[in-house]
Short mmCIF file of C-alpha atoms and ligand atoms in Angstrom, two decimals:
data_model
loop_
_atom_site.label_atom_id
_atom_site.label_comp_id
_atom_site.label_asym_id
_atom_site.label_seq_id
_atom_site.Cartn_x
_atom_site.Cartn_y
_atom_site.Cartn_z
CA MET A 215 -19.38 12.65 -9.68
CA THR A 216 -16.53 13.15 -12.31
CA LEU A 217 -12.98 13.96 -11.36
CA GLY A 218 -13.28 18.11 -13.19
CA GLN A 219 -17.14 18.92 -11.29
CA PHE A 220 -15.54 17.75 -7.43
CA ILE A 221 -12.88 19.56 -7.96
CA ILE A 222 -14.85 22.42 -8.84
CA GLU A 223 -17.46 22.21 -6.29
CA LYS A 224 -14.67 21.59 -3.70
CA GLN A 225 -13.07 24.88 -5.28
CA ALA A 226 -15.59 27.00 -2.66
CA ASP A 227 -12.98 25.47 0.17
CA PHE A 228 -10.96 28.21 -1.09
CA PRO A 229 -12.24 31.55 -1.07
CA TYR A 230 -8.97 33.21 -3.24
CA ALA A 231 -8.25 31.23 -5.50
CA LYS A 232 -9.36 31.40 -8.28
CA GLY A 233 -9.58 28.05 -10.45
CA GLU A 234 -5.48 27.78 -11.26
CA LEU A 235 -5.37 24.83 -8.64
CA SER A 236 -8.05 23.21 -9.85
CA ARG A 237 -7.34 23.33 -13.75
CA LEU A 238 -3.93 21.90 -12.45
CA LEU A 239 -5.05 19.44 -10.45
CA ARG A 240 -7.52 18.79 -14.19
CA ASP A 241 -4.32 18.37 -15.85
CA ILE A 242 -2.49 15.96 -13.85
CA GLY A 243 -6.07 13.45 -14.08
CA ILE A 244 -5.23 14.40 -18.53
CA ALA A 245 -1.63 13.10 -18.67
CA ALA A 246 -2.87 9.95 -15.44
CA LYS A 247 -5.05 9.57 -18.73
CA ILE A 248 -3.07 9.30 -21.15
CA VAL A 249 -0.03 7.28 -18.91
CA ASN A 250 -2.71 4.60 -18.21
CA ARG A 251 -3.29 3.89 -21.22
CA GLU A 252 -0.12 3.04 -22.47
CA VAL A 253 0.59 1.88 -19.17
CA SER A 254 -2.84 -1.30 -19.53
CA LYS A 255 -1.73 -1.76 -23.58
CA ALA A 256 2.14 -2.07 -22.45
CA GLY A 257 3.10 -5.96 -23.23
CA LEU A 258 0.91 -4.85 -26.19
CA VAL A 259 3.44 -2.36 -28.40
CA GLU A 260 6.83 -3.45 -26.56
CA ILE A 261 6.85 -0.22 -25.29
CA LEU A 262 8.38 -2.34 -22.18
CA GLY A 263 12.57 -1.53 -22.76
CA GLU A 264 14.18 0.68 -25.35
CA THR A 265 14.11 -2.04 -28.26
CA GLY A 266 15.82 0.56 -30.13
CA GLU A 267 12.72 0.50 -33.20
CA THR A 268 10.51 2.96 -34.43
CA ASN A 269 6.65 3.27 -33.99
CA ILE A 270 4.57 4.47 -36.64
CA GLN A 271 4.93 7.40 -35.55
CA GLY A 272 8.23 6.91 -36.62
CA GLU A 273 9.80 7.79 -32.99
CA ARG A 274 11.86 5.49 -31.23
CA VAL A 275 9.82 3.44 -29.09
CA LYS A 276 10.30 4.83 -25.77
CA LYS A 277 10.82 2.98 -21.76
CA LEU A 278 7.50 3.82 -20.12
CA ASP A 279 8.89 5.39 -17.71
CA VAL A 280 10.46 7.55 -19.93
CA TYR A 281 7.58 7.75 -21.44
CA ALA A 282 5.01 8.70 -18.55
CA ASN A 283 7.67 11.64 -18.07
CA GLU A 284 7.45 13.68 -20.85
CA GLN A 285 3.11 13.60 -20.56
CA PHE A 286 2.76 14.97 -17.32
CA ILE A 287 5.37 17.60 -18.18
CA ALA A 288 3.19 17.85 -22.01
CA ALA A 289 -0.18 18.22 -20.01
CA LEU A 290 1.60 20.69 -17.20
CA LYS A 291 3.34 22.95 -19.83
CA ALA A 292 -0.29 23.49 -21.39
CA GLY A 293 -1.66 23.42 -18.82
CA GLY A 294 -0.61 26.80 -17.88
CA GLU A 295 -0.03 26.53 -13.61
CA VAL A 296 3.73 25.90 -12.97
CA CYS A 297 6.48 27.67 -13.02
CA ALA A 298 8.69 24.49 -12.83
CA ILE A 299 8.78 20.48 -12.33
CA ALA A 300 10.99 18.80 -10.97
CA SER A 301 11.36 14.50 -11.77
CA GLU A 302 12.61 11.72 -10.41
CA GLU A 303 13.04 10.69 -14.05
CA ASN A 304 15.31 14.18 -14.69
CA GLU A 305 18.89 14.94 -12.60
CA GLU A 306 18.01 19.23 -12.60
CA ILE A 307 14.39 21.10 -12.21
CA ILE A 308 12.60 21.36 -15.77
CA PRO A 309 12.42 25.35 -15.75
CA ILE A 310 8.86 26.39 -17.05
CA ASP A 311 9.56 30.03 -19.04
CA THR A 312 5.80 30.26 -21.14
CA GLU A 313 4.68 33.05 -22.30
CA ILE A 314 0.67 30.30 -20.66
CA SER A 315 2.44 30.62 -17.15
CA LYS A 316 4.25 33.30 -16.95
CA ASN A 317 1.58 34.30 -13.80
CA ALA A 318 1.97 30.97 -12.63
CA LYS A 319 1.91 29.97 -9.29
CA TYR A 320 2.91 26.83 -8.23
CA VAL A 321 5.99 24.09 -9.36
CA VAL A 322 4.85 20.89 -9.31
CA ALA A 323 7.00 17.43 -7.98
CA MET A 324 7.06 13.51 -9.16
CA ASP A 325 7.69 10.31 -9.87
CA PRO A 326 6.13 9.61 -13.08
CA LEU A 327 6.66 5.77 -12.57
CA ASP A 328 7.05 3.96 -9.08
CA GLY A 329 8.32 0.71 -9.95
CA SER A 330 8.31 0.85 -13.53
CA SER A 331 10.48 -1.97 -12.93
CA ASN A 332 7.57 -4.23 -11.98
CA ILE A 333 6.31 -2.91 -15.77
CA ASP A 334 7.92 -5.97 -17.57
CA VAL A 335 5.88 -8.66 -15.02
CA ASN A 336 2.68 -6.77 -15.40
CA VAL A 337 2.48 -5.80 -11.71
CA SER A 338 0.31 -2.51 -10.28
CA VAL A 339 2.44 1.06 -10.90
CA GLY A 340 2.14 4.84 -9.80
CA THR A 341 2.26 7.87 -10.42
CA ILE A 342 2.74 10.24 -7.57
CA PHE A 343 2.71 14.42 -7.63
CA SER A 344 3.58 16.93 -4.79
CA ILE A 345 2.31 20.95 -5.44
CA TYR A 346 3.98 23.52 -3.46
CA ARG A 347 3.22 27.18 -4.14
CA ARG A 348 6.05 28.73 -5.84
CA LEU A 349 8.65 31.35 -3.22
CA THR A 350 10.25 32.87 -6.23
CA LEU A 351 8.39 36.00 -7.43
CA LYS A 352 7.38 36.32 -11.26
CA GLY A 353 9.46 34.00 -14.27
CA PRO A 354 10.53 30.82 -15.25
CA GLY A 355 11.15 29.30 -11.83
CA THR A 356 14.19 27.40 -9.85
CA ILE A 357 15.05 25.12 -7.38
CA GLU A 358 14.54 27.29 -4.50
CA ASP A 359 10.81 26.95 -5.42
CA PHE A 360 11.52 22.91 -3.99
CA MET A 361 13.40 23.51 -1.36
CA GLN A 362 9.99 23.24 0.93
CA ARG A 363 8.73 21.13 4.12
CA GLY A 364 6.33 18.77 3.39
CA THR A 365 4.00 20.79 5.20
CA GLU A 366 3.72 23.49 2.81
CA GLN A 367 1.84 21.37 0.32
CA VAL A 368 -0.90 22.70 -1.37
CA ALA A 369 -2.06 19.38 -2.64
CA SER A 370 -0.88 15.88 -3.60
CA GLY A 371 -1.23 12.90 -4.66
CA TYR A 372 -1.33 9.30 -7.14
CA ILE A 373 -1.98 7.34 -9.72
CA ILE A 374 -2.04 4.31 -9.31
CA TYR A 375 -2.28 2.14 -12.44
CA GLY A 376 -3.73 -1.25 -11.43
CA SER A 377 -7.23 -3.38 -11.96
CA SER A 378 -7.76 0.02 -12.32
CA CYS A 379 -6.88 3.04 -12.46
CA MET A 380 -7.23 5.21 -10.12
CA LEU A 381 -6.16 8.62 -8.73
CA VAL A 382 -6.15 9.76 -4.96
CA TYR A 383 -5.34 13.31 -3.38
CA THR A 384 -5.05 16.31 -1.34
CA THR A 385 -5.83 20.08 -0.78
CA GLY A 386 -5.44 19.20 3.12
CA LYS A 387 -9.46 18.60 4.01
CA GLY A 388 -9.50 15.54 3.42
CA VAL A 389 -8.45 12.43 0.83
CA ASN A 390 -10.61 11.78 -2.34
CA GLY A 391 -10.16 8.67 -4.54
CA PHE A 392 -11.35 8.63 -8.38
CA THR A 393 -11.24 5.48 -10.73
CA LEU A 394 -11.25 5.53 -14.16
CA ASP A 395 -14.50 4.95 -16.41
CA PRO A 396 -12.65 4.41 -19.50
CA SER A 397 -16.15 3.64 -21.44
CA ILE A 398 -16.21 7.81 -20.64
CA GLY A 399 -12.65 9.00 -20.30
CA GLU A 400 -13.32 10.50 -17.07
CA PHE A 401 -12.26 10.04 -13.40
CA CYS A 402 -15.92 9.69 -11.07
CA LEU A 403 -15.07 9.92 -7.32
CA SER A 404 -15.31 5.96 -6.46
CA HIS A 405 -13.37 6.47 -2.74
CA PRO A 406 -14.84 10.16 -0.59
CA ASN A 407 -13.39 10.62 1.76
CA MET A 408 -10.80 7.83 2.66
CA GLN A 409 -9.65 7.45 6.18
CA THR A 410 -6.55 4.22 6.76
CA PRO A 411 -7.80 2.57 9.88
CA GLN A 412 -5.82 2.90 12.74
CA LYS A 413 -4.04 -0.71 12.70
CA GLY A 414 -3.96 -3.57 10.32
CA VAL A 415 -2.26 -6.69 9.67
CA TYR A 416 -0.50 -5.70 6.71
CA TYR A 417 2.95 -5.16 6.81
CA SER A 418 4.88 -3.77 3.94
CA VAL A 419 9.48 -4.73 4.28
CA ASN A 420 11.85 -6.56 1.54
CA GLU A 421 12.57 -8.58 4.05
CA GLY A 422 15.56 -8.98 2.33
CA ASN A 423 17.45 -6.68 2.93
CA TYR A 424 16.86 -7.80 6.51
CA LEU A 425 20.38 -8.65 7.85
CA HIS A 426 21.05 -4.68 7.05
CA PHE A 427 18.80 -3.75 8.88
CA PRO A 428 18.37 -1.62 11.77
CA GLU A 429 18.20 -3.62 14.99
CA GLY A 430 15.05 -1.84 16.23
CA ILE A 431 13.21 -2.56 13.09
CA LYS A 432 14.37 -6.65 12.87
CA LYS A 433 12.46 -6.46 15.83
CA TYR A 434 9.11 -5.17 14.27
CA ILE A 435 9.57 -7.82 11.82
CA LYS A 436 9.69 -10.95 14.52
CA TYR A 437 6.77 -9.27 16.69
CA CYS A 438 4.73 -9.79 13.34
CA GLN A 439 5.86 -13.17 13.06
CA GLU A 440 5.08 -13.84 16.72
CA GLU A 441 1.77 -15.43 17.44
CA ASP A 442 -0.97 -13.16 19.56
CA SER A 443 -3.81 -13.65 18.43
CA ALA A 444 -5.47 -10.46 20.96
CA THR A 445 -3.18 -8.17 18.91
CA SER A 446 -3.53 -10.21 15.22
CA ARG A 447 -0.82 -11.42 15.02
CA PRO A 448 0.89 -12.97 13.06
CA TYR A 449 0.12 -10.54 10.44
CA SER A 450 0.14 -10.80 6.90
CA SER A 451 3.69 -9.44 4.90
CA ARG A 452 2.29 -7.65 0.97
CA TYR A 453 5.33 -6.17 -0.03
CA ILE A 454 4.89 -5.91 -4.44
CA GLY A 455 8.14 -4.10 -5.20
CA SER A 456 5.67 -0.69 -6.53
CA GLY A 457 5.48 1.50 -2.79
CA VAL A 458 1.91 3.33 -4.76
CA ALA A 459 0.64 0.10 -4.32
CA ASP A 460 1.86 -1.36 -1.57
CA ILE A 461 0.85 1.51 0.48
CA HIS A 462 -2.91 1.92 -1.40
CA ARG A 463 -3.55 -1.14 -0.40
CA ASN A 464 -2.48 -0.35 3.44
CA LEU A 465 -4.70 3.26 3.21
CA ILE A 466 -7.76 0.99 2.35
CA ASN A 467 -6.69 -2.05 4.82
CA GLY A 468 -5.00 -0.55 7.45
CA GLY A 469 -0.76 -1.70 7.21
CA VAL A 470 2.55 -1.03 7.92
CA TYR A 471 5.15 0.15 5.36
CA ILE A 472 8.97 0.69 6.86
CA TYR A 473 11.72 1.11 4.05
CA PRO A 474 14.47 1.51 6.87
CA VAL A 475 18.13 2.73 5.69
CA THR A 476 20.34 -0.21 4.68
CA THR A 477 23.86 -0.77 3.71
CA LYS A 478 23.13 -0.75 0.00
CA SER A 479 20.72 2.81 1.41
CA PRO A 480 22.62 4.02 4.02
CA LYS A 481 20.36 7.36 3.15
CA GLY A 482 17.45 5.63 3.06
CA LYS A 483 16.21 4.54 -0.63
CA LEU A 484 12.44 6.31 -1.18
CA ARG A 485 13.16 10.33 -2.15
CA LEU A 486 11.42 12.77 0.40
CA LEU A 487 10.32 15.28 -2.14
CA TYR A 488 8.15 13.64 -4.96
CA GLU A 489 7.30 9.16 -2.87
CA CYS A 490 7.53 10.54 0.48
CA ASN A 491 6.27 14.22 0.80
CA PRO A 492 2.75 13.73 -1.38
CA LEU A 493 2.21 9.78 0.09
CA ALA A 494 2.96 11.65 3.83
CA PHE A 495 0.31 14.31 3.26
CA VAL A 496 -1.99 11.66 1.75
CA ILE A 497 -1.30 9.75 4.29
CA GLU A 498 -2.06 11.68 7.17
CA GLN A 499 -4.88 13.65 5.92
CA ALA A 500 -6.56 9.78 6.02
CA GLY A 501 -5.21 9.42 9.96
CA GLY A 502 -2.40 7.37 9.14
CA LYS A 503 1.20 9.32 9.70
CA ALA A 504 4.32 9.29 8.34
CA THR A 505 7.77 9.43 9.96
CA THR A 506 11.84 8.39 8.78
CA GLY A 507 11.45 6.14 12.79
CA ASP A 508 12.28 9.31 15.02
CA LYS A 509 10.84 11.80 12.61
CA ARG A 510 7.60 13.31 10.69
CA ILE A 511 8.94 12.78 6.96
CA MET A 512 6.98 15.85 6.34
CA GLU A 513 9.51 18.33 9.44
CA VAL A 514 11.88 16.73 7.44
CA GLN A 515 14.29 19.54 5.80
CA ILE A 516 14.70 19.00 1.99
CA ASN A 517 18.12 20.58 0.41
CA GLU A 518 19.12 18.49 -2.30
CA LEU A 519 15.94 17.62 -5.19
CA HIS A 520 16.43 13.67 -5.13
CA GLN A 521 17.23 14.17 -1.95
CA ARG A 522 16.21 10.25 -0.12
CA THR A 523 15.37 9.56 3.24
CA PRO A 524 14.57 6.06 5.67
CA LEU A 525 10.40 6.14 5.77
CA VAL A 526 8.19 4.20 8.07
CA ILE A 527 4.03 5.38 6.64
CA GLY A 528 0.67 4.04 7.21
CA SER A 529 -2.48 3.13 10.08
CA SER A 530 -1.07 4.97 13.41
CA GLU A 531 -0.71 2.42 15.30
CA MET A 532 2.01 0.36 13.72
CA VAL A 533 3.37 3.10 13.20
CA ASP A 534 4.17 4.39 16.47
CA LYS A 535 4.75 0.44 17.66
CA VAL A 536 7.85 0.29 14.50
CA VAL A 537 9.07 3.99 16.63
CA GLU A 538 8.95 2.96 19.74
CA PHE A 539 10.98 -0.90 18.79
CA MET A 540 13.53 2.01 16.97
CA ALA A 541 13.71 3.95 19.85
CA LYS A 542 14.17 0.89 22.38
CA TYR A 543 16.96 -0.07 20.05
CA LYS A 544 17.80 3.08 19.00
CA GLU A 545 21.48 2.39 20.31
CA GLN A 546 22.35 -1.19 19.96
CA LYS A 547 24.57 -2.46 16.58
CA VAL A 548 23.86 -5.99 15.45
P1 LIG B 742 13.23 -3.32 -3.03
C1 LIG B 742 9.82 1.66 -6.81
O1 LIG B 742 11.46 1.46 -7.17
C2 LIG B 742 10.25 1.64 -5.01
O2 LIG B 742 10.85 3.29 -5.19
C3 LIG B 742 9.07 2.14 -4.02
O3 LIG B 742 8.18 1.75 -5.38
C4 LIG B 742 9.20 0.44 -3.74
O4 LIG B 742 8.43 -0.17 -2.02
C5 LIG B 742 10.97 0.20 -4.07
O5 LIG B 742 11.68 0.86 -3.91
C6 LIG B 742 11.24 -0.85 -3.42
O6 LIG B 742 11.83 -1.15 -3.44
O7 LIG B 742 14.32 -2.19 -2.99
O8 LIG B 742 12.77 -3.22 -2.83
O9 LIG B 742 13.84 -3.30 -4.69
#
């Protein structure tokens, strides 16, 4: 079953929907195919960095994250279903005020190419997207449309450009994964009704920041490293610098991803609007959890577009254990 067929079939889940969300998800799928084509040949067309040269179309060769941003913006604008876009690549929101979008109901927040520093070394990267109903009544969207808690998301998901290209999304009725079949240029349902294991043996954290972690995180990392066959410890450390790839692996195999506060990132590094909330929606729908360490991610109040937050996300029993350690050592300072 292709993504398009699946979306139409599932549209029946939303009796009041008139197809706008379906078309919006289709638009995201189109942009994903275009970006995947460039990501998969990044090493060949020197799109890795700003080379200063121009390509055969006479365009300056752009960095892949700029390219991805432009492709998703173009696809969303052309689809006419959104009245504004927020992007990790843009300081301000992108209001959309075209004839085709004048009745648009939705806004999209996105990280067009998460982990893009890995492109040059051929490591998986991803796109993360979050869809909200607009709050403003008409005209181009405003920043007010994005100041919504994660619990208000209509849909969210990610695309991972890895050994294969996968699109994983939820509309609040479970999580489904689609793998791009390049021979037909379609995303095909490969992972129906994804459920993440309640526990796993992978923990993902940048231990280079260990000395600056809160005490509870330090204690949890040591817990992961202890010998205890009854709880399958020591766990395995897996951290590749692309959150989408780490979180996707943990979603399938079980595991926990942690990006806590550090001295360099005193509020955490990852962004609430277009990284943590969309990933939290997917993981919760797959039976996992996502927290700041003491608050459910999707209930965090958002006050600014690029707001950062600490993130603990993955298998519910493992997230609970991290929270337990953080509570136990909350007051302890190094
Ligand atoms: P660090 C990528 O920039 C990202 O937002 C996540 O995808 C990734 O897990 C993390 O930051 C890597 O950050 O500080 O460990 O290099």
